[in-house]
Amino acid sequence: MLTGKIIGLGSYLPPKILTNDDLSKMVETNDEWITERTGIKQRHIADAVEDKVTTMACKAAKAAVEDAGIDPSEIDLIVAASTTPDVLFPGVACYVQGAIGADGCAAFDVNSACPGFIAAYNTAQGFIETGNAKTVLVLGSECLSNYVDWTDRGTCILFGDGAGAAVLRAEEGLKNSFIMKASMKRGDCLHCESMKQPKRVDEEGFLQSTFMYMNGKEVFRFVVTEIPALVEELSAKYGFSIDEVDHFVFHQANRRIIEATAKKLNVPLEKFPMNIQDTGNTSSASIPILLTQMKKEGKLKKGDKIVMSSFGGGLTWGANYFVY
Ligand code: UT7
């Protein structure tokens, strides 16, 4: 069975940093509250001129291609995930194609909010399994700071900007092992209707808000129930033991969510790498940013068994099992 193995990883985090103390000067909050409730100490914020979703994506993509040691002309497909693209079209993947010089390959975007990287990765795996692509670049890039209400302390403390990318190469190996789900029944607790459509607002009651809306408590409750259940379902479906997994590379949304998941799965917290303290929640970019950091720190070894999982607007959630 052909499967896409990660052969290169790269990320980009904008240099500007917003600390909890900085935030306490903007809204009524403090470092102690944010640290205790979320685990976040700081987040990277895109510069309004220098950093765009596309430019961040291109930088992460170039780093991943360099890390893979391939020539961009070898890439057959680019799949980009973004919930916050700079323009309606062309897709972020097309900008990346132009920037890295992979002219002629297929390139398109997916939007699945925070699990966007999982959606992009599994789309790529479908192309690989069917022999339609051998080398694929998948990435997530987000500029959430453009959509956060900086007067709402319930949401603005959580999010950060950045991009992460991975190069997949077809090899003989384990069948791509994943589960993805969505439930619009719970869609009203996390959404962003940033594109104003004045006529439709009048006619169909579309909301006019250009900011992200989140009912944090609802999302929290949903995640700590559904994500452990999903990991158990994944292990039963693909026949691997949760105890044998080396790393649970999870969406970095809240340290307490990760702690609760580890507890429910009865897995030591040390198996859940975290960088949320430095990055905040970077939506679809969070998993590839974390994987890149793990590789740079020598924490990823060939043969390591990994579960990656994410959740977000939709609500959507998903998980993969793979051997690095
Ligand atoms: O990618 C997926 C995206 N979303 C998530 O993963 C979100 C999941 N949810 C969460 O991470 C948490 O629900 C939050 C961190 C957003 C909030 O934590 P919480 O423990 O659920 O707090 P809460 O909303 O229940 O608020 C508790 C109290 C409230 O005050 P009262 O009513 O008890 O007096 C809030 O007004 O804390 C207050 N509060 C704050 N205080 C200081 C809310 N935000 C803040 C703040 N600083 N930033």
Short mmCIF file of C-alpha atoms and ligand atoms in Angstrom, two decimals:
data_model
loop_
_atom_site.label_atom_id
_atom_site.label_comp_id
_atom_site.label_asym_id
_atom_site.label_seq_id
_atom_site.Cartn_x
_atom_site.Cartn_y
_atom_site.Cartn_z
CA MET A 1 0.00 0.00 0.00
CA LEU A 2 1.41 3.41 -0.96
CA THR A 3 1.40 5.96 1.83
CA GLY A 4 2.80 9.47 2.21
CA LYS A 5 5.67 9.62 4.71
CA ILE A 6 6.77 12.95 6.14
CA ILE A 7 10.24 13.66 4.72
CA GLY A 8 10.48 17.39 5.45
CA LEU A 9 9.06 19.89 7.93
CA GLY A 10 9.19 23.68 8.18
CA SER A 11 7.47 26.52 9.97
CA TYR A 12 7.33 30.28 10.25
CA LEU A 13 6.33 32.32 13.26
CA PRO A 14 6.18 36.11 12.89
CA PRO A 15 8.81 37.87 15.03
CA LYS A 16 6.37 40.17 16.84
CA ILE A 17 5.43 38.72 20.23
CA LEU A 18 2.42 39.62 22.36
CA THR A 19 2.82 38.55 25.98
CA ASN A 20 0.10 38.09 28.57
CA ASP A 21 1.33 41.27 30.24
CA ASP A 22 0.90 43.14 26.94
CA LEU A 23 -2.67 41.80 26.74
CA SER A 24 -3.41 42.95 30.29
CA LYS A 25 -2.91 46.51 29.02
CA MET A 26 -5.51 45.95 26.29
CA VAL A 27 -8.30 44.06 28.11
CA GLU A 28 -9.12 43.26 31.73
CA THR A 29 -7.01 40.17 32.20
CA ASN A 30 -3.73 39.10 33.73
CA ASP A 31 -0.86 36.67 33.22
CA GLU A 32 -1.96 34.46 36.12
CA TRP A 33 -5.49 33.92 34.73
CA ILE A 34 -4.33 33.22 31.18
CA THR A 35 -1.53 30.88 32.28
CA GLU A 36 -3.74 28.94 34.67
CA ARG A 37 -6.74 28.61 32.31
CA THR A 38 -4.89 28.05 29.03
CA GLY A 39 -1.15 27.44 29.54
CA ILE A 40 -0.39 30.30 27.12
CA LYS A 41 2.35 32.81 28.02
CA GLN A 42 2.78 34.55 24.67
CA ARG A 43 1.71 34.39 21.02
CA HIS A 44 3.27 35.56 17.72
CA ILE A 45 1.35 38.26 15.86
CA ALA A 46 1.69 38.94 12.13
CA ASP A 47 3.08 42.30 11.13
CA ALA A 48 0.42 44.13 9.13
CA VAL A 49 2.87 44.80 6.28
CA GLU A 50 5.49 42.05 6.40
CA ASP A 51 3.39 39.00 7.29
CA LYS A 52 0.42 37.74 5.34
CA VAL A 53 -1.13 34.28 5.30
CA THR A 54 0.47 33.75 1.90
CA THR A 55 3.94 35.07 2.81
CA MET A 56 3.99 33.04 6.04
CA ALA A 57 2.86 29.96 4.09
CA CYS A 58 5.62 30.49 1.50
CA LYS A 59 8.30 30.78 4.20
CA ALA A 60 7.14 27.61 5.97
CA ALA A 61 6.88 25.78 2.64
CA LYS A 62 10.40 26.78 1.55
CA ALA A 63 11.77 25.58 4.90
CA ALA A 64 9.95 22.22 4.55
CA VAL A 65 11.18 21.71 0.97
CA GLU A 66 14.74 22.53 2.07
CA ASP A 67 14.44 20.15 5.03
CA ALA A 68 13.20 17.40 2.69
CA GLY A 69 16.20 18.01 0.43
CA ILE A 70 14.10 17.83 -2.73
CA ASP A 71 13.88 20.02 -5.79
CA PRO A 72 10.54 21.93 -5.95
CA SER A 73 10.00 20.51 -9.45
CA GLU A 74 9.50 17.08 -7.82
CA ILE A 75 6.28 18.28 -6.13
CA ASP A 76 3.11 16.92 -7.76
CA LEU A 77 0.55 18.60 -5.50
CA ILE A 78 0.26 21.39 -2.93
CA VAL A 79 -2.66 21.38 -0.49
CA ALA A 80 -2.92 24.40 1.79
CA ALA A 81 -5.24 24.76 4.76
CA SER A 82 -6.31 28.21 5.84
CA THR A 83 -9.33 29.66 7.55
CA THR A 84 -8.03 33.20 7.23
CA PRO A 85 -6.70 33.65 3.66
CA ASP A 86 -5.64 37.13 2.51
CA VAL A 87 -7.70 36.96 -0.68
CA LEU A 88 -10.73 34.98 -1.78
CA PHE A 89 -8.78 33.51 -4.64
CA PRO A 90 -6.33 32.32 -5.89
CA GLY A 91 -5.77 29.82 -3.13
CA VAL A 92 -2.86 30.02 -0.69
CA ALA A 93 -1.48 26.86 -2.34
CA CYS A 94 -1.19 28.73 -5.67
CA TYR A 95 0.85 31.52 -4.06
CA VAL A 96 3.10 28.89 -2.51
CA GLN A 97 3.50 27.18 -5.87
CA GLY A 98 4.68 30.46 -7.42
CA ALA A 99 7.04 31.28 -4.54
CA ILE A 100 8.82 27.93 -4.41
CA GLY A 101 8.94 27.44 -8.17
CA ALA A 102 6.87 24.27 -8.46
CA ASP A 103 5.14 25.43 -11.60
CA GLY A 104 2.69 23.03 -13.22
CA CYS A 105 1.77 20.88 -10.23
CA ALA A 106 -1.78 20.81 -8.83
CA ALA A 107 -2.49 23.33 -6.07
CA PHE A 108 -5.62 24.02 -4.05
CA ASP A 109 -6.86 24.94 -0.56
CA VAL A 110 -9.05 23.28 2.02
CA ASN A 111 -10.89 25.02 4.84
CA SER A 112 -11.71 22.91 7.85
CA ALA A 113 -10.91 25.52 10.52
CA CYS A 114 -8.38 24.26 13.08
CA PRO A 115 -8.26 20.65 11.79
CA GLY A 116 -7.39 22.06 8.34
CA PHE A 117 -3.94 20.48 8.39
CA ILE A 118 -5.51 17.07 9.05
CA ALA A 119 -7.91 17.64 6.13
CA ALA A 120 -5.03 18.72 3.85
CA TYR A 121 -2.86 15.78 4.95
CA ASN A 122 -5.62 13.23 4.32
CA THR A 123 -6.50 14.76 0.96
CA ALA A 124 -2.83 14.43 0.00
CA GLN A 125 -2.80 10.81 1.20
CA GLY A 126 -5.76 10.08 -1.09
CA PHE A 127 -3.77 11.34 -4.11
CA ILE A 128 -0.77 9.27 -3.03
CA GLU A 129 -2.71 6.06 -2.37
CA THR A 130 -4.32 6.21 -5.81
CA GLY A 131 -0.99 6.86 -7.52
CA ASN A 132 -1.97 10.37 -8.60
CA ALA A 133 0.87 12.05 -6.71
CA LYS A 134 4.25 10.95 -5.38
CA THR A 135 5.49 14.06 -3.61
CA VAL A 136 3.05 16.43 -1.90
CA LEU A 137 3.47 19.63 0.08
CA VAL A 138 0.80 20.13 2.75
CA LEU A 139 0.57 23.18 4.96
CA GLY A 140 -1.48 25.31 7.31
CA SER A 141 -1.16 29.09 7.51
CA GLU A 142 -3.24 31.44 9.61
CA CYS A 143 -3.52 35.09 10.57
CA LEU A 144 -6.14 34.84 13.30
CA SER A 145 -5.16 38.22 14.70
CA ASN A 146 -7.11 39.75 11.78
CA TYR A 147 -10.35 38.15 12.99
CA VAL A 148 -10.05 38.33 16.75
CA ASP A 149 -12.07 40.93 18.64
CA TRP A 150 -9.28 42.61 20.59
CA THR A 151 -11.82 43.90 23.12
CA ASP A 152 -13.12 40.38 23.95
CA ARG A 153 -10.94 38.88 26.68
CA GLY A 154 -12.67 35.51 26.27
CA THR A 155 -11.14 34.95 22.83
CA CYS A 156 -8.29 37.39 22.14
CA ILE A 157 -6.01 35.78 24.71
CA LEU A 158 -6.05 32.43 22.91
CA PHE A 159 -4.94 32.97 19.35
CA GLY A 160 -1.67 33.54 17.51
CA ASP A 161 -0.42 33.64 13.92
CA GLY A 162 1.96 31.39 11.99
CA ALA A 163 2.44 28.71 9.36
CA GLY A 164 3.70 25.13 9.21
CA ALA A 165 4.37 22.76 6.33
CA ALA A 166 5.26 19.13 5.63
CA VAL A 167 6.52 17.33 2.54
CA LEU A 168 5.04 13.86 2.03
CA ARG A 169 6.69 11.25 -0.20
CA ALA A 170 5.02 8.05 -1.41
CA GLU A 171 6.50 4.91 0.13
CA GLU A 172 5.30 1.39 0.71
CA GLY A 173 3.87 1.26 4.20
CA LEU A 174 0.91 1.34 6.53
CA LYS A 175 -2.44 2.29 5.04
CA ASN A 176 -3.29 5.93 5.84
CA SER A 177 -5.11 5.58 9.16
CA PHE A 178 -7.54 8.36 9.95
CA ILE A 179 -11.01 9.40 11.05
CA MET A 180 -12.55 12.81 10.33
CA LYS A 181 -15.89 14.08 11.62
CA ALA A 182 -18.11 17.15 11.58
CA SER A 183 -21.23 18.23 13.42
CA MET A 184 -22.97 21.42 12.34
CA LYS A 185 -25.45 20.80 15.15
CA ARG A 186 -22.78 22.38 17.33
CA GLY A 187 -21.61 24.91 14.73
CA ASP A 188 -23.02 27.89 16.57
CA CYS A 189 -20.41 27.74 19.33
CA LEU A 190 -17.46 28.66 17.07
CA HIS A 191 -17.71 30.64 13.85
CA CYS A 192 -16.64 33.74 11.95
CA GLU A 193 -18.79 35.45 9.36
CA SER A 194 -16.18 37.89 8.24
CA MET A 195 -17.34 38.31 4.68
CA LYS A 196 -20.11 40.87 4.89
CA GLN A 197 -22.87 40.30 2.37
CA PRO A 198 -25.18 43.24 3.04
CA LYS A 199 -28.10 42.13 0.88
CA ARG A 200 -28.13 38.65 2.27
CA VAL A 201 -27.88 40.02 5.80
CA ASP A 202 -31.22 41.74 5.23
CA GLU A 203 -32.85 38.93 3.32
CA GLU A 204 -31.61 35.87 5.11
CA GLY A 205 -30.56 37.14 8.50
CA PHE A 206 -26.84 36.49 8.04
CA LEU A 207 -24.82 37.84 10.93
CA GLN A 208 -22.77 40.93 10.19
CA SER A 209 -20.00 40.32 12.68
CA THR A 210 -16.51 40.44 11.23
CA PHE A 211 -15.03 38.91 14.36
CA MET A 212 -14.69 35.35 15.45
CA TYR A 213 -17.39 34.20 17.87
CA MET A 214 -16.59 31.47 20.36
CA ASN A 215 -18.45 29.94 23.27
CA GLY A 216 -15.29 28.70 24.96
CA LYS A 217 -17.03 26.58 27.58
CA GLU A 218 -19.10 24.72 24.96
CA VAL A 219 -16.07 24.06 22.79
CA PHE A 220 -14.10 22.90 25.83
CA ARG A 221 -16.83 20.47 26.90
CA PHE A 222 -17.19 19.11 23.38
CA VAL A 223 -13.46 18.56 22.92
CA VAL A 224 -12.70 16.80 26.19
CA THR A 225 -15.50 14.33 25.42
CA GLU A 226 -15.08 13.79 21.67
CA ILE A 227 -11.28 13.77 21.27
CA PRO A 228 -10.48 10.93 23.72
CA ALA A 229 -13.40 8.97 22.20
CA LEU A 230 -12.01 9.60 18.71
CA VAL A 231 -8.54 8.37 19.65
CA GLU A 232 -10.08 5.19 21.09
CA GLU A 233 -12.15 4.72 17.92
CA LEU A 234 -9.01 5.22 15.80
CA SER A 235 -7.06 2.62 17.78
CA ALA A 236 -9.92 0.10 17.47
CA LYS A 237 -10.38 0.79 13.75
CA TYR A 238 -6.71 0.45 12.82
CA GLY A 239 -5.61 -2.05 15.47
CA PHE A 240 -2.84 -0.16 17.27
CA SER A 241 -2.43 0.08 21.01
CA ILE A 242 -2.75 3.51 22.62
CA ASP A 243 -0.02 2.50 25.10
CA GLU A 244 2.48 1.99 22.27
CA VAL A 245 2.04 5.49 20.81
CA ASP A 246 5.19 7.59 21.32
CA HIS A 247 3.77 11.08 20.70
CA PHE A 248 0.27 12.54 20.76
CA VAL A 249 0.74 15.61 18.56
CA PHE A 250 -2.44 17.51 19.33
CA HIS A 251 -3.86 20.83 18.27
CA GLN A 252 -2.50 23.44 20.65
CA ALA A 253 -5.68 25.14 21.86
CA ASN A 254 -5.55 24.91 25.63
CA ARG A 255 -3.15 23.12 27.98
CA ARG A 256 -6.08 22.03 30.16
CA ILE A 257 -7.74 20.33 27.16
CA ILE A 258 -4.55 18.33 26.55
CA GLU A 259 -4.24 17.46 30.24
CA ALA A 260 -7.87 16.29 30.40
CA THR A 261 -7.41 14.20 27.24
CA ALA A 262 -4.23 12.58 28.58
CA LYS A 263 -6.03 11.72 31.80
CA LYS A 264 -9.05 10.22 30.02
CA LEU A 265 -6.80 8.12 27.79
CA ASN A 266 -4.66 7.16 30.79
CA VAL A 267 -1.50 8.25 28.97
CA PRO A 268 1.37 10.13 30.71
CA LEU A 269 1.32 13.85 29.89
CA GLU A 270 5.00 13.64 28.77
CA LYS A 271 3.75 11.92 25.59
CA PHE A 272 1.84 15.10 24.65
CA PRO A 273 4.40 17.59 23.28
CA MET A 274 3.32 21.20 23.80
CA ASN A 275 4.39 24.61 22.55
CA ILE A 276 1.15 26.43 23.33
CA GLN A 277 2.98 28.47 25.95
CA ASP A 278 4.95 30.18 23.16
CA THR A 279 2.55 30.18 20.22
CA GLY A 280 -1.05 30.24 21.49
CA ASN A 281 -3.62 28.62 19.21
CA THR A 282 -2.51 28.97 15.57
CA SER A 283 -5.46 26.99 14.17
CA SER A 284 -4.55 24.84 11.15
CA ALA A 285 -0.87 25.74 11.54
CA SER A 286 -0.50 24.38 15.05
CA ILE A 287 0.28 20.71 14.28
CA PRO A 288 2.93 21.29 11.57
CA ILE A 289 4.54 24.05 13.69
CA LEU A 290 4.76 21.61 16.60
CA LEU A 291 6.08 18.74 14.44
CA THR A 292 8.77 21.07 13.04
CA GLN A 293 9.83 22.09 16.53
CA MET A 294 9.95 18.44 17.66
CA LYS A 295 12.17 17.56 14.71
CA LYS A 296 14.52 20.49 15.37
CA GLU A 297 14.78 19.44 19.02
CA GLY A 298 15.60 15.84 18.03
CA LYS A 299 12.37 14.52 19.51
CA LEU A 300 11.15 12.79 16.34
CA LYS A 301 12.80 9.50 15.48
CA LYS A 302 12.26 7.26 12.51
CA GLY A 303 9.74 4.59 13.49
CA ASP A 304 8.06 6.71 16.18
CA LYS A 305 4.34 6.00 16.44
CA ILE A 306 2.30 9.18 16.32
CA VAL A 307 -1.32 10.16 16.82
CA MET A 308 -2.17 13.66 15.63
CA SER A 309 -5.55 15.17 16.36
CA SER A 310 -7.32 18.49 16.02
CA PHE A 311 -10.71 20.13 16.46
CA GLY A 312 -12.39 23.43 15.68
CA GLY A 313 -15.10 25.37 13.87
CA GLY A 314 -17.82 23.35 12.18
CA LEU A 315 -17.53 21.76 14.57
CA THR A 316 -14.96 19.55 12.89
CA TRP A 317 -12.55 17.09 14.42
CA GLY A 318 -10.17 14.43 13.22
CA ALA A 319 -7.26 12.18 14.10
CA ASN A 320 -4.52 10.25 12.31
CA TYR A 321 -2.23 7.43 13.33
CA PHE A 322 1.08 7.13 11.51
CA VAL A 323 4.60 5.85 11.85
CA TYR A 324 7.18 8.60 11.34
O1 UT7 B 1 -9.29 25.72 18.15
C1 UT7 B 1 -10.39 25.55 18.98
C2 UT7 B 1 -10.72 26.85 19.60
N1 UT7 B 1 -11.29 26.97 20.87
C3 UT7 B 1 -10.96 26.38 22.03
O2 UT7 B 1 -10.24 25.43 22.13
C4 UT7 B 1 -11.61 26.99 23.25
C5 UT7 B 1 -11.85 26.02 24.38
N2 UT7 B 1 -12.20 26.75 25.58
C6 UT7 B 1 -11.29 27.33 26.40
O3 UT7 B 1 -10.09 27.25 26.13
C7 UT7 B 1 -11.78 28.00 27.65
O4 UT7 B 1 -13.19 27.86 27.75
C8 UT7 B 1 -11.38 29.52 27.77
C9 UT7 B 1 -9.90 29.65 28.02
C10 UT7 B 1 -11.78 30.25 26.50
C11 UT7 B 1 -12.12 30.15 28.96
O5 UT7 B 1 -11.79 29.44 30.14
P1 UT7 B 1 -12.97 29.01 31.15
O6 UT7 B 1 -12.32 28.32 32.26
O7 UT7 B 1 -13.99 28.23 30.35
O8 UT7 B 1 -13.51 30.40 31.63
P2 UT7 B 1 -15.00 31.01 31.53
O9 UT7 B 1 -15.30 31.45 30.15
O10 UT7 B 1 -15.95 30.09 32.21
O11 UT7 B 1 -14.84 32.27 32.46
C12 UT7 B 1 -14.62 32.16 33.87
C13 UT7 B 1 -14.50 33.56 34.43
C14 UT7 B 1 -15.65 34.48 34.00
O12 UT7 B 1 -15.90 35.38 35.08
P3 UT7 B 1 -17.12 35.11 36.09
O13 UT7 B 1 -18.35 35.09 35.25
O14 UT7 B 1 -16.82 33.80 36.73
O15 UT7 B 1 -17.01 36.28 37.01
C15 UT7 B 1 -15.06 35.24 32.84
O16 UT7 B 1 -15.69 36.49 32.66
O17 UT7 B 1 -13.31 34.19 33.95
C16 UT7 B 1 -13.64 35.41 33.27
N3 UT7 B 1 -12.72 35.57 32.16
C17 UT7 B 1 -11.52 36.15 32.28
N4 UT7 B 1 -10.89 36.70 33.34
C18 UT7 B 1 -9.65 37.19 33.13
C19 UT7 B 1 -12.89 35.15 30.87
N5 UT7 B 1 -11.80 35.47 30.16
C20 UT7 B 1 -10.94 36.07 31.01
C21 UT7 B 1 -9.65 36.62 30.86
N6 UT7 B 1 -9.05 37.16 31.94
N7 UT7 B 1 -9.00 36.61 29.69
#
